[in-house]
Amino acid sequence: MHPKDYLHDCTELLALAMKFEQPLDSLIGDFLSRSRRAGARERDSMASVIYTVMRQRYRCEHLAQTGPGPEMRRLALLGFALSHGGGALDQPSPDAARPTWWTDYLAPALTPEEATWLAQAVAQDPTQLPPAAQLNWPDWLVQRVQPLLGPALPALCQALETTAPVDLRVNLEKAKRSAVLDQLRAAGVMAEPTAYSPWGLRLQERVKLAQLPEYQQGLVEIQDEGSQLIALLTEAKRNETVVDFCAGGGGKTLALGAMMRNTGRLYAYDTSNKRLEGLQPRLVKSGLTQVHTLVIADEADSRLARMQAKVNRVLVDAPCSGTGTLRRNPALKWRLTPARVAELVQLQHRILAAAAVLVASKGRLVYATCSLLQEENEAIAQAFSKDHTGFMPVSAQTILTRQKIEGAASLCSSDGLYLRLWPHQHASDGFFAAVWERKD
């Protein structure tokens, strides 16, 4: 692909992404599927450029205030420079996962003025940029997270600009973690056990998972380590009745089924038929046969009444802002608004109250989000405890310690009550979880 064509397509794709009209991964996939002139390496590079600009939008926009050519082209050039060698086009990328064949690739597409401007722009000391350009976060989001982290906020923002690792959960119904790790290493796939989850493996490099026999055979599933820990908080056991109230694509459903050793009854509820249909082939591959799916209209669906006070464990992985997943969805922070968060908070209150009705005597309720925001997390949990005195809060730290999770205290709030995972501290997505048990 000629560099001029590459830069043209990259600029066009970036202009579409900056409209924030659809999820970034699907937008990039749709655009590149229509491109006949881009090879595999160009496609990977374009995606990297777009994600870089989204992660570092304020920095890129600040640096692009001046310079030759249209602004969108300048942003694309900055995204290229920042994602391929940290700004030095004549130097190999410091990221070993990226190819070094880009050395001098784009030079023929640049005017002398553009080349000079780009070298000067990316050479600027990031610590001398305005605060917004350093953090790359909307002001309203900074105001809500700053009180929770104080001086550690820049570290969080920086962590969320990195590419998320690929974590796998070993399906203990089919294999042991040590055995799968040995198989992967023997096949040349570099992986390590996750730091906290007893089921997890973290890949050290990108691989085509669909081609791995371990993935094809259902020995492993993609699941962030933090998500694995949330499933573990349920302590689901053999022959119990368990509900995954907001199952989505079913990642936690599969983890729960393995915990239950494919016994009992596991129900996966969701309002999206499409998401639950996507779970079916994963269930077949996993070997789980005790899972029953149900598409519900909403949290007040009358069919839920038949399960009232009959469920041993209920997991509520509530719809949320997703601010803990910004490594994977960098455009989300620009689409999200305070008004949308307020809507989600009201929905979270309703869903948690509806799910609580299903919990049997002495049963457990787990509320979880992938949000960093206090109003979606601690505030929801505290309000529920106040309004539902029949439920007793349970220490997440106590559960994790009982499960022999190393460093359990470091994964929780200072009082040990809640699970609180931060990308800059735990190298996982940002997660929150609260646990209760019904008294009678």
PDB file of N, CA and C in Angstrom, residues 1-11 42 45-46 49 72-85 87-91 100-119 122:
ATOM      1  N   MET A   1       0.856  -1.202   0.000  1.00  0.00           N
ATOM      2  CA  MET A   1       0.000   0.000   0.000  1.00  0.00           C
ATOM      3  C   MET A   1       0.882   1.239   0.000  1.00  0.00           C
ATOM      4  N   HIS A   2       0.635   2.147  -0.924  1.00  0.00           N
ATOM      5  CA  HIS A   2       1.455   3.353  -0.985  1.00  0.00           C
ATOM      6  C   HIS A   2       1.212   4.204   0.261  1.00  0.00           C
ATOM      7  N   PRO A   3       2.270   4.812   0.802  1.00  0.00           N
ATOM      8  CA  PRO A   3       2.109   5.630   2.015  1.00  0.00           C
ATOM      9  C   PRO A   3       1.057   6.719   1.890  1.00  0.00           C
ATOM     10  N   LYS A   4       0.912   7.299   0.708  1.00  0.00           N
ATOM     11  CA  LYS A   4      -0.099   8.343   0.538  1.00  0.00           C
ATOM     12  C   LYS A   4      -1.507   7.766   0.665  1.00  0.00           C
ATOM     13  N   ASP A   5      -1.714   6.583   0.117  1.00  0.00           N
ATOM     14  CA  ASP A   5      -3.018   5.922   0.255  1.00  0.00           C
ATOM     15  C   ASP A   5      -3.275   5.548   1.711  1.00  0.00           C
ATOM     16  N   TYR A   6      -2.235   5.051   2.367  1.00  0.00           N
ATOM     17  CA  TYR A   6      -2.351   4.695   3.782  1.00  0.00           C
ATOM     18  C   TYR A   6      -2.787   5.914   4.601  1.00  0.00           C
ATOM     19  N   LEU A   7      -2.123   7.029   4.405  1.00  0.00           N
ATOM     20  CA  LEU A   7      -2.426   8.223   5.190  1.00  0.00           C
ATOM     21  C   LEU A   7      -3.812   8.751   4.859  1.00  0.00           C
ATOM     22  N   HIS A   8      -4.224   8.657   3.591  1.00  0.00           N
ATOM     23  CA  HIS A   8      -5.568   9.085   3.205  1.00  0.00           C
ATOM     24  C   HIS A   8      -6.618   8.256   3.931  1.00  0.00           C
ATOM     25  N   ASP A   9      -6.468   6.922   3.875  1.00  0.00           N
ATOM     26  CA  ASP A   9      -7.447   6.052   4.525  1.00  0.00           C
ATOM     27  C   ASP A   9      -7.441   6.222   6.033  1.00  0.00           C
ATOM     28  N   CYS A  10      -6.263   6.397   6.599  1.00  0.00           N
ATOM     29  CA  CYS A  10      -6.149   6.565   8.047  1.00  0.00           C
ATOM     30  C   CYS A  10      -6.855   7.849   8.489  1.00  0.00           C
ATOM     31  N   THR A  11      -6.697   8.909   7.725  1.00  0.00           N
ATOM     32  CA  THR A  11      -7.347  10.181   8.042  1.00  0.00           C
ATOM     33  C   THR A  11      -8.861  10.065   7.921  1.00  0.00           C
ATOM     34  N   GLU A  42      -0.926  -3.063   7.316  1.00  0.00           N
ATOM     35  CA  GLU A  42      -1.512  -1.716   7.274  1.00  0.00           C
ATOM     36  C   GLU A  42      -2.783  -1.641   8.117  1.00  0.00           C
ATOM     37  N   SER A  45      -1.834  -1.425  11.706  1.00  0.00           N
ATOM     38  CA  SER A  45      -1.266  -0.113  11.984  1.00  0.00           C
ATOM     39  C   SER A  45      -2.341   0.957  12.073  1.00  0.00           C
ATOM     40  N   MET A  46      -3.307   0.936  11.150  1.00  0.00           N
ATOM     41  CA  MET A  46      -4.382   1.926  11.186  1.00  0.00           C
ATOM     42  C   MET A  46      -5.176   1.829  12.482  1.00  0.00           C
ATOM     43  N   VAL A  49      -3.243   3.436  15.198  1.00  0.00           N
ATOM     44  CA  VAL A  49      -3.284   4.896  15.111  1.00  0.00           C
ATOM     45  C   VAL A  49      -4.579   5.435  15.702  1.00  0.00           C
ATOM     46  N   MET A  72      -7.477  17.069  10.743  1.00  0.00           N
ATOM     47  CA  MET A  72      -7.646  15.625  10.888  1.00  0.00           C
ATOM     48  C   MET A  72      -6.409  14.890  10.386  1.00  0.00           C
ATOM     49  N   ARG A  73      -5.778  15.413   9.339  1.00  0.00           N
ATOM     50  CA  ARG A  73      -4.548  14.807   8.841  1.00  0.00           C
ATOM     51  C   ARG A  73      -3.433  14.955   9.878  1.00  0.00           C
ATOM     52  N   ARG A  74      -3.382  16.115  10.531  1.00  0.00           N
ATOM     53  CA  ARG A  74      -2.367  16.315  11.567  1.00  0.00           C
ATOM     54  C   ARG A  74      -2.582  15.342  12.723  1.00  0.00           C
ATOM     55  N   LEU A  75      -3.854  15.133  13.099  1.00  0.00           N
ATOM     56  CA  LEU A  75      -4.143  14.174  14.166  1.00  0.00           C
ATOM     57  C   LEU A  75      -3.729  12.761  13.772  1.00  0.00           C
ATOM     58  N   ALA A  76      -3.974  12.402  12.522  1.00  0.00           N
ATOM     59  CA  ALA A  76      -3.573  11.076  12.054  1.00  0.00           C
ATOM     60  C   ALA A  76      -2.060  10.926  12.084  1.00  0.00           C
ATOM     61  N   LEU A  77      -1.343  11.973  11.701  1.00  0.00           N
ATOM     62  CA  LEU A  77       0.120  11.925  11.733  1.00  0.00           C
ATOM     63  C   LEU A  77       0.635  11.776  13.160  1.00  0.00           C
ATOM     64  N   LEU A  78       0.011  12.492  14.084  1.00  0.00           N
ATOM     65  CA  LEU A  78       0.413  12.372  15.486  1.00  0.00           C
ATOM     66  C   LEU A  78       0.122  10.969  16.008  1.00  0.00           C
ATOM     67  N   GLY A  79      -1.038  10.433  15.667  1.00  0.00           N
ATOM     68  CA  GLY A  79      -1.366   9.072  16.091  1.00  0.00           C
ATOM     69  C   GLY A  79      -0.379   8.062  15.559  1.00  0.00           C
ATOM     70  N   PHE A  80       0.051   8.265  14.317  1.00  0.00           N
ATOM     71  CA  PHE A  80       1.042   7.369  13.730  1.00  0.00           C
ATOM     72  C   PHE A  80       2.365   7.465  14.482  1.00  0.00           C
ATOM     73  N   ALA A  81       2.818   8.693  14.701  1.00  0.00           N
ATOM     74  CA  ALA A  81       4.115   8.880  15.353  1.00  0.00           C
ATOM     75  C   ALA A  81       4.115   8.344  16.773  1.00  0.00           C
ATOM     76  N   LEU A  82       3.030   8.579  17.505  1.00  0.00           N
ATOM     77  CA  LEU A  82       2.962   8.156  18.898  1.00  0.00           C
ATOM     78  C   LEU A  82       2.786   6.650  19.044  1.00  0.00           C
ATOM     79  N   SER A  83       2.247   6.001  18.022  1.00  0.00           N
ATOM     80  CA  SER A  83       2.015   4.555  18.115  1.00  0.00           C
ATOM     81  C   SER A  83       3.084   3.728  17.411  1.00  0.00           C
ATOM     82  N   HIS A  84       3.994   4.383  16.711  1.00  0.00           N
ATOM     83  CA  HIS A  84       5.045   3.659  16.006  1.00  0.00           C
ATOM     84  C   HIS A  84       6.399   4.246  16.371  1.00  0.00           C
ATOM     85  N   GLY A  85       6.838   3.936  17.557  1.00  0.00           N
ATOM     86  CA  GLY A  85       8.165   4.366  17.968  1.00  0.00           C
ATOM     87  C   GLY A  85       8.184   5.568  18.863  1.00  0.00           C
ATOM     88  N   GLY A  87       7.135   8.507  18.427  1.00  0.00           N
ATOM     89  CA  GLY A  87       7.294   9.808  17.805  1.00  0.00           C
ATOM     90  C   GLY A  87       8.495   9.901  16.903  1.00  0.00           C
ATOM     91  N   ALA A  88       9.456   9.014  17.010  1.00  0.00           N
ATOM     92  CA  ALA A  88      10.638   9.074  16.149  1.00  0.00           C
ATOM     93  C   ALA A  88      10.431   8.141  14.965  1.00  0.00           C
ATOM     94  N   LEU A  89      10.122   8.721  13.801  1.00  0.00           N
ATOM     95  CA  LEU A  89       9.803   7.902  12.646  1.00  0.00           C
ATOM     96  C   LEU A  89      11.010   7.147  12.114  1.00  0.00           C
ATOM     97  N   ASP A  90      12.197   7.580  12.478  1.00  0.00           N
ATOM     98  CA  ASP A  90      13.383   6.888  11.996  1.00  0.00           C
ATOM     99  C   ASP A  90      13.931   5.902  13.020  1.00  0.00           C
ATOM    100  N   GLN A  91      13.119   5.600  14.031  1.00  0.00           N
ATOM    101  CA  GLN A  91      13.549   4.656  15.059  1.00  0.00           C
ATOM    102  C   GLN A  91      12.553   3.510  15.150  1.00  0.00           C
ATOM    103  N   THR A 100       8.746  -3.518  13.102  1.00  0.00           N
ATOM    104  CA  THR A 100       9.639  -2.380  12.899  1.00  0.00           C
ATOM    105  C   THR A 100       9.736  -2.000  11.430  1.00  0.00           C
ATOM    106  N   TRP A 101       8.955  -2.639  10.568  1.00  0.00           N
ATOM    107  CA  TRP A 101       9.028  -2.361   9.147  1.00  0.00           C
ATOM    108  C   TRP A 101       8.520  -0.972   8.791  1.00  0.00           C
ATOM    109  N   TRP A 102       7.941  -0.250   9.809  1.00  0.00           N
ATOM    110  CA  TRP A 102       7.416   1.091   9.546  1.00  0.00           C
ATOM    111  C   TRP A 102       8.527   2.148   9.482  1.00  0.00           C
ATOM    112  N   THR A 103       9.751   1.766   9.785  1.00  0.00           N
ATOM    113  CA  THR A 103      10.841   2.732   9.749  1.00  0.00           C
ATOM    114  C   THR A 103      10.854   3.466   8.400  1.00  0.00           C
ATOM    115  N   ASP A 104      10.701   4.765   8.457  1.00  0.00           N
ATOM    116  CA  ASP A 104      10.713   5.634   7.270  1.00  0.00           C
ATOM    117  C   ASP A 104       9.557   5.392   6.302  1.00  0.00           C
ATOM    118  N   TYR A 105       8.593   4.534   6.690  1.00  0.00           N
ATOM    119  CA  TYR A 105       7.499   4.199   5.766  1.00  0.00           C
ATOM    120  C   TYR A 105       6.724   5.432   5.321  1.00  0.00           C
ATOM    121  N   LEU A 106       6.356   6.284   6.294  1.00  0.00           N
ATOM    122  CA  LEU A 106       5.453   7.381   5.978  1.00  0.00           C
ATOM    123  C   LEU A 106       6.165   8.582   5.353  1.00  0.00           C
ATOM    124  N   ALA A 107       7.490   8.607   5.389  1.00  0.00           N
ATOM    125  CA  ALA A 107       8.236   9.777   4.913  1.00  0.00           C
ATOM    126  C   ALA A 107       7.838  10.230   3.514  1.00  0.00           C
ATOM    127  N   PRO A 108       7.639   9.333   2.528  1.00  0.00           N
ATOM    128  CA  PRO A 108       7.289   9.809   1.185  1.00  0.00           C
ATOM    129  C   PRO A 108       5.940  10.513   1.095  1.00  0.00           C
ATOM    130  N   ALA A 109       5.078  10.316   2.114  1.00  0.00           N
ATOM    131  CA  ALA A 109       3.750  10.931   2.077  1.00  0.00           C
ATOM    132  C   ALA A 109       3.733  12.309   2.724  1.00  0.00           C
ATOM    133  N   LEU A 110       4.848  12.700   3.361  1.00  0.00           N
ATOM    134  CA  LEU A 110       4.892  13.964   4.096  1.00  0.00           C
ATOM    135  C   LEU A 110       5.556  15.067   3.279  1.00  0.00           C
ATOM    136  N   THR A 111       5.020  16.275   3.425  1.00  0.00           N
ATOM    137  CA  THR A 111       5.729  17.429   2.897  1.00  0.00           C
ATOM    138  C   THR A 111       6.862  17.765   3.859  1.00  0.00           C
ATOM    139  N   PRO A 112       7.868  18.498   3.413  1.00  0.00           N
ATOM    140  CA  PRO A 112       8.945  18.901   4.330  1.00  0.00           C
ATOM    141  C   PRO A 112       8.414  19.653   5.549  1.00  0.00           C
ATOM    142  N   GLU A 113       7.380  20.487   5.333  1.00  0.00           N
ATOM    143  CA  GLU A 113       6.811  21.255   6.444  1.00  0.00           C
ATOM    144  C   GLU A 113       6.145  20.319   7.459  1.00  0.00           C
ATOM    145  N   GLU A 114       5.447  19.308   6.963  1.00  0.00           N
ATOM    146  CA  GLU A 114       4.803  18.355   7.863  1.00  0.00           C
ATOM    147  C   GLU A 114       5.841  17.563   8.651  1.00  0.00           C
ATOM    148  N   ALA A 115       6.894  17.128   7.993  1.00  0.00           N
ATOM    149  CA  ALA A 115       7.936  16.353   8.664  1.00  0.00           C
ATOM    150  C   ALA A 115       8.579  17.158   9.785  1.00  0.00           C
ATOM    151  N   THR A 116       8.858  18.425   9.523  1.00  0.00           N
ATOM    152  CA  THR A 116       9.481  19.289  10.535  1.00  0.00           C
ATOM    153  C   THR A 116       8.535  19.517  11.706  1.00  0.00           C
ATOM    154  N   TRP A 117       7.268  19.842  11.371  1.00  0.00           N
ATOM    155  CA  TRP A 117       6.279  20.082  12.436  1.00  0.00           C
ATOM    156  C   TRP A 117       6.074  18.834  13.293  1.00  0.00           C
ATOM    157  N   LEU A 118       5.949  17.662  12.658  1.00  0.00           N
ATOM    158  CA  LEU A 118       5.671  16.436  13.398  1.00  0.00           C
ATOM    159  C   LEU A 118       6.812  16.101  14.349  1.00  0.00           C
ATOM    160  N   ALA A 119       8.045  16.240  13.887  1.00  0.00           N
ATOM    161  CA  ALA A 119       9.195  15.943  14.752  1.00  0.00           C
ATOM    162  C   ALA A 119       9.210  16.866  15.964  1.00  0.00           C
ATOM    163  N   VAL A 122       5.986  15.968  18.550  1.00  0.00           N
ATOM    164  CA  VAL A 122       6.069  14.799  19.415  1.00  0.00           C
ATOM    165  C   VAL A 122       7.292  14.838  20.328  1.00  0.00           C
TER     166      VAL A 122
END
